[in-house]
Amino acid sequence: MGKWPNVTLCLNQTHLSGDTWALTLKGEKPPLGPCKSYGYYGQQASETAALRDISEDVESEKSELIHMMLNPNSGSFRNPWPGRTSNDEGVKLNDSQRAAVESVSKPIAVVQGPPGTGKSEVIVATLFEKAIAGMKDGNQDGSLPVVIATSVQNIALDALAKKLLVRKGGNHALFVSMGSTRKMGPTVRRISLDYKLGWKLNADRMEELLVGFTALKRQLEKLGEYYTTLATKCQEQKLPPPIKGKRWHWALDKVLAERRQKKLPNERSWHVVAMTLAVEQIEKIKNNLADADTLQNRKRERTREILSPVKVVVCTLGMINRFKETWKETWEKDLDVTAAALDEAAAAFEPSLAVLLTTRPRCLLLAGDHKQLPPHTGAPGREAERNKLDRSLMLRLIQAGIDYPMLTIQYRMPPRICRVPSAMFYDGKLTTAPSLDERKASIVWHDVSGTESKEAGSRSWYNIAQAKKAVELANDRVRVYKNGKVCILTGYAAQSSLIRKMLPNDNRVICGTVDSSQGNEYDVTILCTVRSNRTGQVGFNSDPRRV
């Protein structure tokens, strides 16, 4: 793979022992060898299988998408998007958003969307105008292609789903999602397959019948052997033959009555009672298995009804593999994906995209902001940065020279606040929509004399003085913004935990880390920098993307 410059593609992931995994990374100068991986991705067996699945495609450059992913500037690429740009449905996009949609014309398209610039609007417009518009209705046998809208974050996915639904007039039948309903946002939850199947009222029953299906079969086999043993024992002791069918109720009552009257020795009574209970258990399990078969068939039929009109699959990257399996079980054929869009692409660890690539999409849209937080790897210190494990596919393509548009009009920050990140990170190109009022926002700096600390053996810092000041400011802002969202952000989990202990239990102030809060919006944000020392060390806050 040395012929592709600036490529760091994970082709193999091997479980070594315990929590240790090895990634084989290709490319760069010199090529990286096996290295440790940390955090969630090293524990995902689905990623390992996906990487093996696409390795042949990568080596042979089986598709134009794979070829462009490995060598984005190798020449001209044909336009694989089935639709062509048209604004027939009257979606209101500003000039930079419309230019971004029109620029999507290659197997892989990248769009940079700084905070509040309407990145999700561009994703929705691109999918509908360039992919969904030309798709046929109905999918009676699962042979028609679908579109995948995905993200690494449930928050971003829910916002995207909401806009997709609005575009189609709230027609839930055209959308389906997959995953844990506990983690989903309200919009994604309403289009989830589990929600549509309507099994929630019988959740406990389904769990008993379907999840334990194999166990029930094994239990039935064991009881059958036990029943045979008892029958032999009864025959040896000249007892009546094993009781079958509905007669076991009568037999059990009779045995217990005779035992109370001491007409039968304990030994003989025990065998008869045990035999009778075994028959009862066998009948119960047989009925359960029959019920489970019925429910499985009903579920399969209902799943086909739900998936037939579906054009858009909405799920996180981690749930794509599960949806593929569900699709294949339902239709007995592989999922066909005409296009895929990844929101918050700059925060997606590159090997995690392997699962998406196993669906063999013909075109891919990556929308995100590489100036914001990188993928979370969990690697200690600078190891992720040294081994380029914190680099997303989007950032790699940008560093390799791929052409991409940037959205330039933001609708979230008042002008006074917007000017700071615009100058620091976006070369002054990020502007504010005229609708935002200059007078409504300000940036206030508070000098707090405090000392940073950390517990023995911990890598996370806290600052008590800053925590107290942040809580004081937050309580004051709550009184001013009675219906607003007030949040305290910090870069360190230890500081976040300390602040939450100081806050009243009324949920009026939200506290979290910068990493966990990306994608959320607040009326007032209070930032705790935590670090305070004579040498000017700020730790990972030195990363401009974290700022």
Coordinates of C-alpha atoms in Angstrom, one line a residue:
M1 CA 0.0 0.0 0.0
G2 CA 3.1 2.3 -0.2
K3 CA 1.9 3.7 -3.5
W4 CA -0.9 5.7 -1.7
P5 CA 0.6 8.6 0.2
N6 CA -0.8 9.9 3.4
V7 CA -2.9 6.8 4.0
T8 CA -3.5 5.4 7.5
L9 CA -6.2 2.8 7.0
C10 CA -6.7 0.1 9.5
L11 CA -6.9 -3.3 7.7
N12 CA -6.6 -5.7 10.6
Q13 CA -7.6 -5.8 14.2
T14 CA -6.5 -8.7 16.4
H15 CA -7.4 -9.6 19.9
L16 CA -4.3 -10.4 21.9
S17 CA -5.4 -11.0 25.5
G18 CA -7.7 -9.5 28.0
D19 CA -8.4 -5.9 27.0
T20 CA -5.4 -5.7 24.6
W21 CA -5.9 -5.5 20.9
A22 CA -3.6 -4.8 18.0
L23 CA -4.2 -2.6 15.0
T24 CA -2.2 -3.0 11.9
L25 CA -2.0 0.3 10.2
K26 CA -0.8 0.7 6.6
G27 CA 0.8 3.7 4.9
E28 CA 2.7 6.7 6.1
K29 CA 6.5 6.9 6.1
P30 CA 7.5 4.5 7.5
P31 CA 4.4 2.2 7.8
L32 CA 3.2 1.8 11.3
G33 CA 3.3 -1.7 12.8
P34 CA 1.0 -3.3 15.3
C35 CA 0.1 -0.9 18.1
K36 CA -2.1 -1.0 21.1
S37 CA -5.6 0.3 20.8
Y38 CA -7.7 1.7 23.7
G39 CA -11.3 2.5 24.5
Y40 CA -14.5 1.5 22.8
Y41 CA -13.2 0.6 19.4
G42 CA -10.8 -2.1 20.6
Q43 CA -13.7 -3.9 22.1
Q44 CA -16.0 -4.0 19.1
A45 CA -15.9 -7.4 17.5
S46 CA -18.1 -6.0 14.7
E47 CA -15.4 -3.6 13.6
T48 CA -12.8 -6.5 13.5
A49 CA -15.1 -8.5 11.3
A50 CA -15.9 -5.5 9.1
L51 CA -12.2 -4.7 8.6
R52 CA -11.6 -8.3 7.4
D53 CA -14.6 -8.0 5.2
I54 CA -13.5 -4.9 3.3
S55 CA -9.8 -5.8 3.3
E56 CA -10.1 -7.5 -0.1
D57 CA -12.0 -4.5 -1.5
V58 CA -9.2 -2.2 -0.2
E59 CA -6.4 -4.3 -1.7
S60 CA -8.1 -4.6 -5.1
E61 CA -9.6 -1.1 -5.1
K62 CA -12.9 -2.9 -5.9
S63 CA -15.0 0.3 -6.2
E64 CA -14.5 3.9 -7.1
L65 CA -15.4 4.9 -3.6
I66 CA -12.6 2.7 -2.1
H67 CA -10.2 4.0 -4.7
M68 CA -11.0 7.6 -3.9
M69 CA -10.8 6.9 -0.2
L70 CA -7.2 5.7 -0.6
N71 CA -6.1 8.2 -3.3
P72 CA -8.4 11.2 -3.4
N73 CA -6.4 13.1 -5.9
S74 CA -5.7 10.3 -8.4
G75 CA -7.7 11.9 -11.2
S76 CA -11.3 12.5 -12.3
F77 CA -14.1 10.4 -10.9
R78 CA -17.5 9.9 -12.4
N79 CA -20.6 11.2 -10.6
P80 CA -22.2 8.1 -8.9
W81 CA -25.1 10.0 -7.2
P82 CA -28.3 8.9 -8.8
G83 CA -30.1 12.2 -8.6
R84 CA -29.1 15.7 -9.7
T85 CA -29.3 18.9 -7.8
S86 CA -32.7 20.5 -7.9
N87 CA -34.6 22.6 -5.4
D88 CA -38.0 21.4 -6.5
E89 CA -39.3 20.9 -2.9
G90 CA -38.5 24.5 -1.9
V91 CA -35.9 23.9 0.8
K92 CA -34.5 27.2 2.0
L93 CA -30.7 27.1 1.9
N94 CA -28.3 30.0 2.1
D95 CA -25.7 30.6 -0.6
S96 CA -22.9 28.6 1.1
Q97 CA -25.3 25.7 1.9
R98 CA -26.5 25.6 -1.7
A99 CA -23.0 25.7 -3.0
A100 CA -22.1 22.8 -0.7
V101 CA -25.0 20.6 -2.0
E102 CA -24.1 21.4 -5.7
S103 CA -20.4 20.4 -5.0
V104 CA -21.4 16.8 -4.2
S105 CA -20.5 15.0 -7.4
K106 CA -17.9 12.4 -6.6
P107 CA -17.9 9.0 -4.8
I108 CA -16.8 10.7 -1.6
A109 CA -17.8 14.3 -0.8
V110 CA -16.6 16.3 2.2
V111 CA -18.4 19.3 3.7
Q112 CA -17.0 21.3 6.6
G113 CA -19.7 22.7 8.9
P114 CA -18.6 24.9 11.8
P115 CA -21.0 25.2 14.8
G116 CA -24.5 26.5 13.9
T117 CA -23.9 26.7 10.1
G118 CA -26.7 24.2 9.3
K119 CA -24.6 21.2 8.4
S120 CA -27.5 18.9 8.9
E121 CA -29.6 20.9 6.5
V122 CA -27.0 20.3 3.8
I123 CA -27.0 16.5 4.6
V124 CA -30.8 16.4 4.3
A125 CA -30.9 18.4 1.1
T126 CA -28.1 16.3 -0.5
L127 CA -29.7 13.0 0.4
F128 CA -33.2 14.0 -0.9
E129 CA -32.0 15.9 -4.0
K130 CA -29.2 13.6 -5.1
A131 CA -30.3 10.1 -3.8
I132 CA -33.8 9.7 -2.6
A133 CA -35.6 11.8 -5.3
G134 CA -35.0 9.2 -7.9
M135 CA -35.8 6.1 -5.8
K136 CA -38.7 3.9 -6.5
D137 CA -41.6 3.4 -4.0
G138 CA -42.1 0.1 -2.3
N139 CA -39.6 -2.6 -1.6
Q140 CA -41.7 -5.8 -1.5
D141 CA -38.8 -8.2 -1.7
G142 CA -35.9 -6.1 -0.3
S143 CA -34.2 -5.7 -3.6
L144 CA -34.5 -1.9 -3.9
P145 CA -31.6 0.2 -2.5
V146 CA -31.8 2.4 0.6
V147 CA -30.0 5.4 1.9
I148 CA -28.2 5.4 5.3
A149 CA -28.0 8.5 7.5
T150 CA -25.6 7.8 10.4
S151 CA -23.5 9.5 13.1
V152 CA -21.4 8.6 16.0
Q153 CA -23.6 10.7 18.4
N154 CA -27.2 10.0 19.2
I155 CA -27.8 13.7 19.8
A156 CA -26.7 14.6 16.3
L157 CA -28.6 11.7 14.8
D158 CA -31.9 12.7 16.4
A159 CA -31.6 16.3 15.1
L160 CA -30.9 14.9 11.6
A161 CA -33.8 12.5 11.8
K162 CA -36.1 15.3 12.8
K163 CA -35.2 17.3 9.7
L164 CA -35.4 14.3 7.4
L165 CA -39.0 13.7 8.7
V166 CA -40.0 17.3 8.2
R167 CA -38.7 17.1 4.6
K168 CA -41.1 14.1 4.0
G169 CA -44.1 15.6 5.8
G170 CA -43.7 13.5 8.8
N171 CA -44.1 10.2 6.9
H172 CA -42.6 7.8 9.4
A173 CA -43.1 4.8 7.1
L174 CA -40.2 5.9 4.9
F175 CA -37.7 5.8 7.8
V176 CA -36.5 3.2 10.2
S177 CA -33.9 3.2 12.9
M178 CA -32.1 0.5 14.8
G179 CA -30.6 0.4 18.3
S180 CA -31.2 0.7 22.0
T181 CA -34.3 2.8 22.6
R182 CA -32.9 3.9 25.9
K183 CA -30.1 5.8 24.2
M184 CA -32.1 7.2 21.3
G185 CA -33.5 10.7 21.1
P186 CA -37.3 11.0 20.9
T187 CA -37.5 11.3 17.1
V188 CA -35.2 8.4 16.3
R189 CA -37.1 6.3 18.9
R190 CA -40.4 6.8 17.2
I191 CA -39.1 5.4 13.9
S192 CA -37.1 2.6 15.5
L193 CA -37.9 -1.0 14.4
D194 CA -38.6 -2.1 17.9
Y195 CA -41.1 0.8 18.4
K196 CA -42.8 0.1 15.2
L197 CA -43.1 -3.6 15.9
G198 CA -45.1 -2.7 19.0
W199 CA -43.7 -5.5 21.1
K200 CA -43.2 -3.2 24.1
L201 CA -46.5 -4.4 25.8
N202 CA -45.2 -7.9 25.6
A203 CA -41.5 -7.2 26.2
D204 CA -41.2 -9.5 29.2
R205 CA -43.0 -12.3 27.3
M206 CA -40.8 -11.8 24.2
E207 CA -37.7 -11.9 26.4
E208 CA -38.7 -15.2 27.9
L209 CA -39.7 -16.9 24.7
L210 CA -37.2 -15.6 22.2
V211 CA -34.0 -14.8 24.0
G212 CA -34.1 -18.1 25.9
F213 CA -35.2 -20.1 22.8
T214 CA -32.1 -22.3 22.6
A215 CA -32.1 -22.9 26.4
L216 CA -35.7 -24.1 26.3
K217 CA -34.8 -26.6 23.7
R218 CA -31.9 -28.0 25.7
Q219 CA -34.1 -28.1 28.8
L220 CA -36.7 -30.1 26.8
E221 CA -34.1 -32.6 25.7
K222 CA -32.9 -33.1 29.3
L223 CA -36.5 -33.5 30.6
G224 CA -37.1 -36.0 27.9
E225 CA -34.2 -38.1 29.1
Y226 CA -35.4 -37.7 32.7
Y227 CA -38.9 -38.7 31.7
T228 CA -37.5 -41.9 30.1
T229 CA -35.4 -42.7 33.2
L230 CA -38.5 -42.3 35.4
A231 CA -40.6 -44.5 33.1
T232 CA -38.0 -47.2 33.4
K233 CA -37.9 -46.8 37.1
C234 CA -41.6 -47.0 37.4
Q235 CA -41.6 -50.2 35.3
E236 CA -39.0 -51.8 37.5
Q237 CA -41.1 -51.1 40.6
K238 CA -44.3 -52.2 38.9
L239 CA -45.8 -48.7 39.0
P240 CA -48.3 -47.4 36.4
P241 CA -46.7 -46.2 33.2
P242 CA -45.8 -42.5 32.8
I243 CA -48.8 -40.3 32.7
K244 CA -49.2 -38.2 29.5
G245 CA -51.4 -35.4 28.3
K246 CA -53.9 -33.7 30.6
R247 CA -54.2 -36.6 33.0
W248 CA -51.2 -35.4 35.0
H249 CA -53.4 -33.0 37.1
W250 CA -55.6 -35.9 38.2
A251 CA -52.6 -38.2 38.8
L252 CA -50.7 -35.6 40.9
D253 CA -53.8 -35.0 43.1
K254 CA -54.3 -38.7 43.5
V255 CA -50.6 -39.4 44.4
L256 CA -50.6 -36.6 47.0
A257 CA -53.9 -37.8 48.5
E258 CA -52.6 -41.3 48.8
R259 CA -49.3 -40.1 50.3
R260 CA -51.3 -38.1 52.9
Q261 CA -53.2 -41.3 53.7
K262 CA -49.9 -43.2 53.9
K263 CA -51.2 -45.7 51.4
L264 CA -47.9 -45.4 49.3
P265 CA -44.4 -45.7 50.6
N266 CA -42.4 -42.5 50.3
E267 CA -40.0 -44.0 47.7
R268 CA -42.8 -44.9 45.3
S269 CA -44.6 -41.6 45.9
W270 CA -41.5 -39.6 45.1
H271 CA -41.0 -41.4 41.8
V272 CA -44.6 -40.8 40.7
V273 CA -44.6 -37.2 41.8
A274 CA -41.3 -36.5 40.0
M275 CA -42.5 -38.3 36.9
T276 CA -45.7 -36.3 36.9
L277 CA -43.9 -33.0 37.4
A278 CA -41.5 -33.9 34.5
V279 CA -44.5 -34.4 32.2
E280 CA -45.9 -31.1 33.3
Q281 CA -42.6 -29.3 32.6
I282 CA -42.4 -31.0 29.1
E283 CA -45.9 -29.8 28.2
K284 CA -45.1 -26.3 29.3
I285 CA -41.9 -26.1 27.3
K286 CA -43.6 -27.5 24.3
N287 CA -46.3 -24.9 24.5
N288 CA -43.7 -22.2 25.0
L289 CA -41.7 -23.4 22.0
A290 CA -44.9 -23.4 19.9
D291 CA -45.7 -19.9 21.1
A292 CA -42.2 -18.7 20.3
D293 CA -42.5 -20.1 16.8
T294 CA -45.8 -18.3 16.3
L295 CA -44.3 -15.0 17.7
Q296 CA -41.2 -15.4 15.5
N297 CA -43.4 -15.8 12.4
R298 CA -45.6 -12.8 13.4
K299 CA -42.5 -10.7 14.0
R300 CA -41.0 -11.7 10.7
E301 CA -44.2 -10.8 8.8
R302 CA -44.6 -7.5 10.6
T303 CA -40.9 -6.6 10.0
R304 CA -41.4 -7.2 6.3
E305 CA -44.4 -4.8 6.4
I306 CA -42.4 -2.2 8.1
L307 CA -39.3 -2.5 5.9
S308 CA -41.2 -2.6 2.6
P309 CA -41.7 1.2 2.2
V310 CA -38.4 2.2 3.9
K311 CA -36.0 4.5 1.9
V312 CA -33.9 5.8 4.7
V313 CA -32.1 3.9 7.5
V314 CA -31.2 6.1 10.5
C315 CA -28.8 4.7 13.0
T316 CA -25.4 5.2 14.7
L317 CA -22.3 3.6 13.2
G318 CA -22.4 0.9 15.9
M319 CA -25.9 -0.3 14.9
I320 CA -25.3 -0.6 11.1
N321 CA -24.1 -4.2 11.4
R322 CA -27.2 -5.2 13.4
F323 CA -29.5 -3.6 10.8
K324 CA -27.7 -5.5 8.0
E325 CA -28.3 -8.8 9.9
T326 CA -32.0 -7.9 10.4
W327 CA -32.4 -7.0 6.7
K328 CA -30.8 -10.3 5.6
E329 CA -32.9 -12.4 8.1
T330 CA -36.0 -10.6 6.8
W331 CA -35.4 -10.6 3.0
E332 CA -32.8 -13.3 2.7
K333 CA -30.6 -11.0 0.7
D334 CA -27.9 -8.4 1.4
L335 CA -28.7 -4.8 2.0
D336 CA -28.2 -2.6 -1.0
V337 CA -27.1 1.0 -0.2
T338 CA -27.2 3.6 -2.9
A339 CA -25.8 6.4 -0.7
A340 CA -24.7 7.1 2.9
A341 CA -24.2 10.3 4.9
L342 CA -22.1 10.5 8.0
D343 CA -22.8 13.5 10.4
E344 CA -20.1 14.6 12.8
A345 CA -17.7 12.8 10.5
A346 CA -14.6 14.5 12.0
A347 CA -15.4 12.8 15.4
A348 CA -15.6 9.3 13.9
F349 CA -12.6 7.0 14.4
E350 CA -11.5 5.8 11.0
P351 CA -11.8 2.0 11.6
S352 CA -15.3 2.5 12.9
L353 CA -16.3 3.4 9.3
A354 CA -15.4 -0.1 8.2
V355 CA -18.9 -1.3 9.3
L356 CA -20.5 1.3 7.1
L357 CA -18.2 0.4 4.2
T358 CA -19.3 -3.3 4.4
T359 CA -22.7 -2.1 3.1
R360 CA -20.8 -1.2 -0.1
P361 CA -22.4 2.3 -0.6
R362 CA -21.9 3.7 -4.1
C363 CA -21.4 7.2 -2.7
L364 CA -20.6 8.7 0.7
L365 CA -21.0 12.2 2.2
L366 CA -18.8 13.1 5.1
A367 CA -20.1 16.2 7.0
G368 CA -18.4 17.6 10.1
D369 CA -15.8 20.0 11.4
H370 CA -12.2 18.9 11.7
K371 CA -11.5 22.1 13.8
Q372 CA -13.6 20.7 16.6
L373 CA -13.0 17.6 18.8
P374 CA -11.2 14.6 17.2
P375 CA -12.3 11.0 17.6
H376 CA -12.2 9.8 21.2
T377 CA -9.8 6.9 21.5
G378 CA -9.2 6.6 25.2
A379 CA -5.4 6.3 24.6
P380 CA -3.3 7.7 27.4
G381 CA -1.2 10.9 26.9
R382 CA -0.1 11.6 23.4
E383 CA -0.1 8.0 22.1
A384 CA -3.2 8.5 20.0
E385 CA -1.7 11.6 18.4
R386 CA 1.7 10.0 17.8
N387 CA 0.1 6.9 16.1
K388 CA -2.5 9.0 14.3
L389 CA -5.3 7.1 16.0
D390 CA -7.1 10.4 16.7
R391 CA -7.4 11.2 13.0
S392 CA -10.8 10.7 11.2
L393 CA -11.2 9.7 7.6
M394 CA -12.5 13.2 7.0
L395 CA -9.4 14.8 8.3
R396 CA -7.1 12.4 6.5
L397 CA -8.8 13.2 3.2
I398 CA -8.5 17.0 3.9
Q399 CA -4.8 16.6 4.7
A400 CA -4.4 14.6 1.5
G401 CA -5.7 17.6 -0.5
I402 CA -9.4 16.7 -1.3
D403 CA -11.5 19.7 -2.4
Y404 CA -14.3 20.6 0.1
P405 CA -16.6 23.5 0.8
M406 CA -17.0 25.2 4.1
L407 CA -20.3 26.6 5.3
T408 CA -19.8 30.2 6.3
I409 CA -23.0 31.6 7.8
Q410 CA -23.8 30.5 11.4
Y411 CA -27.2 30.9 13.2
R412 CA -26.2 30.0 16.8
M413 CA -23.7 32.5 18.2
P414 CA -24.3 36.3 18.4
P415 CA -21.7 38.3 16.4
R416 CA -19.6 39.3 19.4
I417 CA -19.0 35.6 20.3
C418 CA -18.7 34.4 16.7
R419 CA -15.8 36.8 16.0
V420 CA -13.6 34.9 18.4
P421 CA -13.7 31.3 16.8
S422 CA -13.9 32.9 13.3
A423 CA -10.6 34.6 13.8
M424 CA -8.9 31.8 15.7
F425 CA -10.0 28.8 13.6
Y426 CA -11.8 29.8 10.4
D427 CA -9.5 32.5 8.9
G428 CA -12.2 35.1 9.6
K429 CA -14.6 33.4 7.1
L430 CA -17.3 32.5 9.6
T431 CA -20.0 35.1 9.7
T432 CA -23.2 35.6 11.6
A433 CA -26.7 35.6 10.1
P434 CA -28.3 39.1 10.2
S435 CA -31.2 37.8 12.3
L436 CA -29.1 37.5 15.5
D437 CA -29.1 40.5 17.8
E438 CA -25.7 42.0 18.7
R439 CA -26.9 43.1 22.1
K440 CA -27.9 39.7 23.4
A441 CA -24.5 38.2 24.2
S442 CA -21.2 38.9 25.7
I443 CA -18.0 37.2 26.8
V444 CA -16.9 37.8 30.4
W445 CA -13.6 36.6 31.9
H446 CA -13.3 35.9 35.6
D447 CA -9.9 35.7 37.2
V448 CA -10.0 33.0 39.9
S449 CA -7.1 32.5 42.3
G450 CA -7.1 28.8 42.8
T451 CA -4.8 25.8 42.7
E452 CA -5.2 22.7 40.5
S453 CA -5.1 19.3 42.2
K454 CA -5.6 15.7 41.4
E455 CA -6.1 12.5 43.4
A456 CA -3.2 10.0 43.7
G457 CA -3.2 7.7 40.8
S458 CA -5.7 9.8 38.8
R459 CA -5.0 11.6 35.5
S460 CA -7.9 14.0 35.9
W461 CA -7.5 17.4 37.5
Y462 CA -9.8 19.6 39.6
N463 CA -9.8 23.1 41.0
I464 CA -12.0 23.8 44.1
A465 CA -11.8 27.6 43.8
Q466 CA -12.9 27.6 40.2
A467 CA -15.7 25.1 41.0
K468 CA -17.1 27.3 43.7
K469 CA -17.0 30.4 41.4
A470 CA -18.7 28.5 38.5
V471 CA -21.5 27.3 40.7
E472 CA -22.0 30.9 42.0
L473 CA -22.2 32.3 38.5
A474 CA -24.5 29.5 37.3
N475 CA -27.0 30.1 40.2
D476 CA -27.0 33.8 39.4
R477 CA -27.6 33.1 35.6
V478 CA -30.5 30.7 36.5
R479 CA -32.3 33.6 38.2
V480 CA -31.9 35.8 35.1
Y481 CA -32.6 33.1 32.5
K482 CA -35.5 31.4 34.2
N483 CA -36.5 29.3 31.1
G484 CA -33.0 29.2 29.6
K485 CA -30.4 26.4 29.6
V486 CA -27.4 27.1 31.8
C487 CA -24.4 24.8 31.5
I488 CA -21.0 24.5 33.2
L489 CA -18.4 22.9 31.0
T490 CA -14.9 21.7 31.9
G491 CA -12.2 19.6 30.2
Y492 CA -11.8 17.3 33.2
A493 CA -14.1 14.6 34.6
A494 CA -12.9 15.2 38.2
Q495 CA -13.9 18.8 38.0
S496 CA -17.3 17.9 36.5
S497 CA -17.9 15.5 39.3
L498 CA -16.9 18.1 42.0
I499 CA -19.2 20.7 40.5
R500 CA -22.2 18.4 40.3
K501 CA -21.8 17.7 44.1
M502 CA -21.9 21.5 44.7
L503 CA -25.0 22.1 42.6
P504 CA -28.5 21.8 44.0
N505 CA -30.6 18.7 42.9
D506 CA -33.1 20.7 40.8
N507 CA -31.5 20.0 37.4
R508 CA -31.6 23.7 36.5
V509 CA -27.9 23.8 35.8
I510 CA -26.3 21.2 33.5
C511 CA -22.6 20.2 34.1
G512 CA -20.5 18.1 31.9
T513 CA -17.2 17.7 30.1
V514 CA -16.4 19.5 26.8
D515 CA -16.2 16.1 25.1
S516 CA -19.6 14.8 26.3
S517 CA -21.4 18.1 25.5
Q518 CA -20.3 18.5 21.9
G519 CA -23.4 19.0 19.7
N520 CA -25.6 20.5 22.5
E521 CA -26.8 24.1 22.6
Y522 CA -27.1 26.3 25.7
D523 CA -28.2 29.9 26.4
V524 CA -25.4 30.4 28.9
T525 CA -22.1 28.5 29.0
I526 CA -19.6 28.8 31.9
L527 CA -16.2 27.3 31.1
C528 CA -13.9 26.1 33.9
T529 CA -10.3 25.9 32.6
V530 CA -9.2 24.1 35.8
R531 CA -5.5 24.2 35.1
S532 CA -3.6 26.8 37.2
N533 CA 0.2 26.5 37.7
R534 CA 3.4 28.5 37.6
T535 CA 4.7 26.7 34.5
G536 CA 1.7 27.5 32.3
Q537 CA 0.9 23.8 31.6
V538 CA -2.7 23.3 30.3
G539 CA -2.6 19.6 29.4
F540 CA -4.8 18.5 26.6
N541 CA -6.5 21.9 26.5
S542 CA -3.5 23.0 24.4
D543 CA -5.3 21.2 21.5
P544 CA -7.0 24.0 19.5
R545 CA -9.8 21.6 18.5
R546 CA -10.7 21.3 22.2
V547 CA -10.9 25.1 22.6

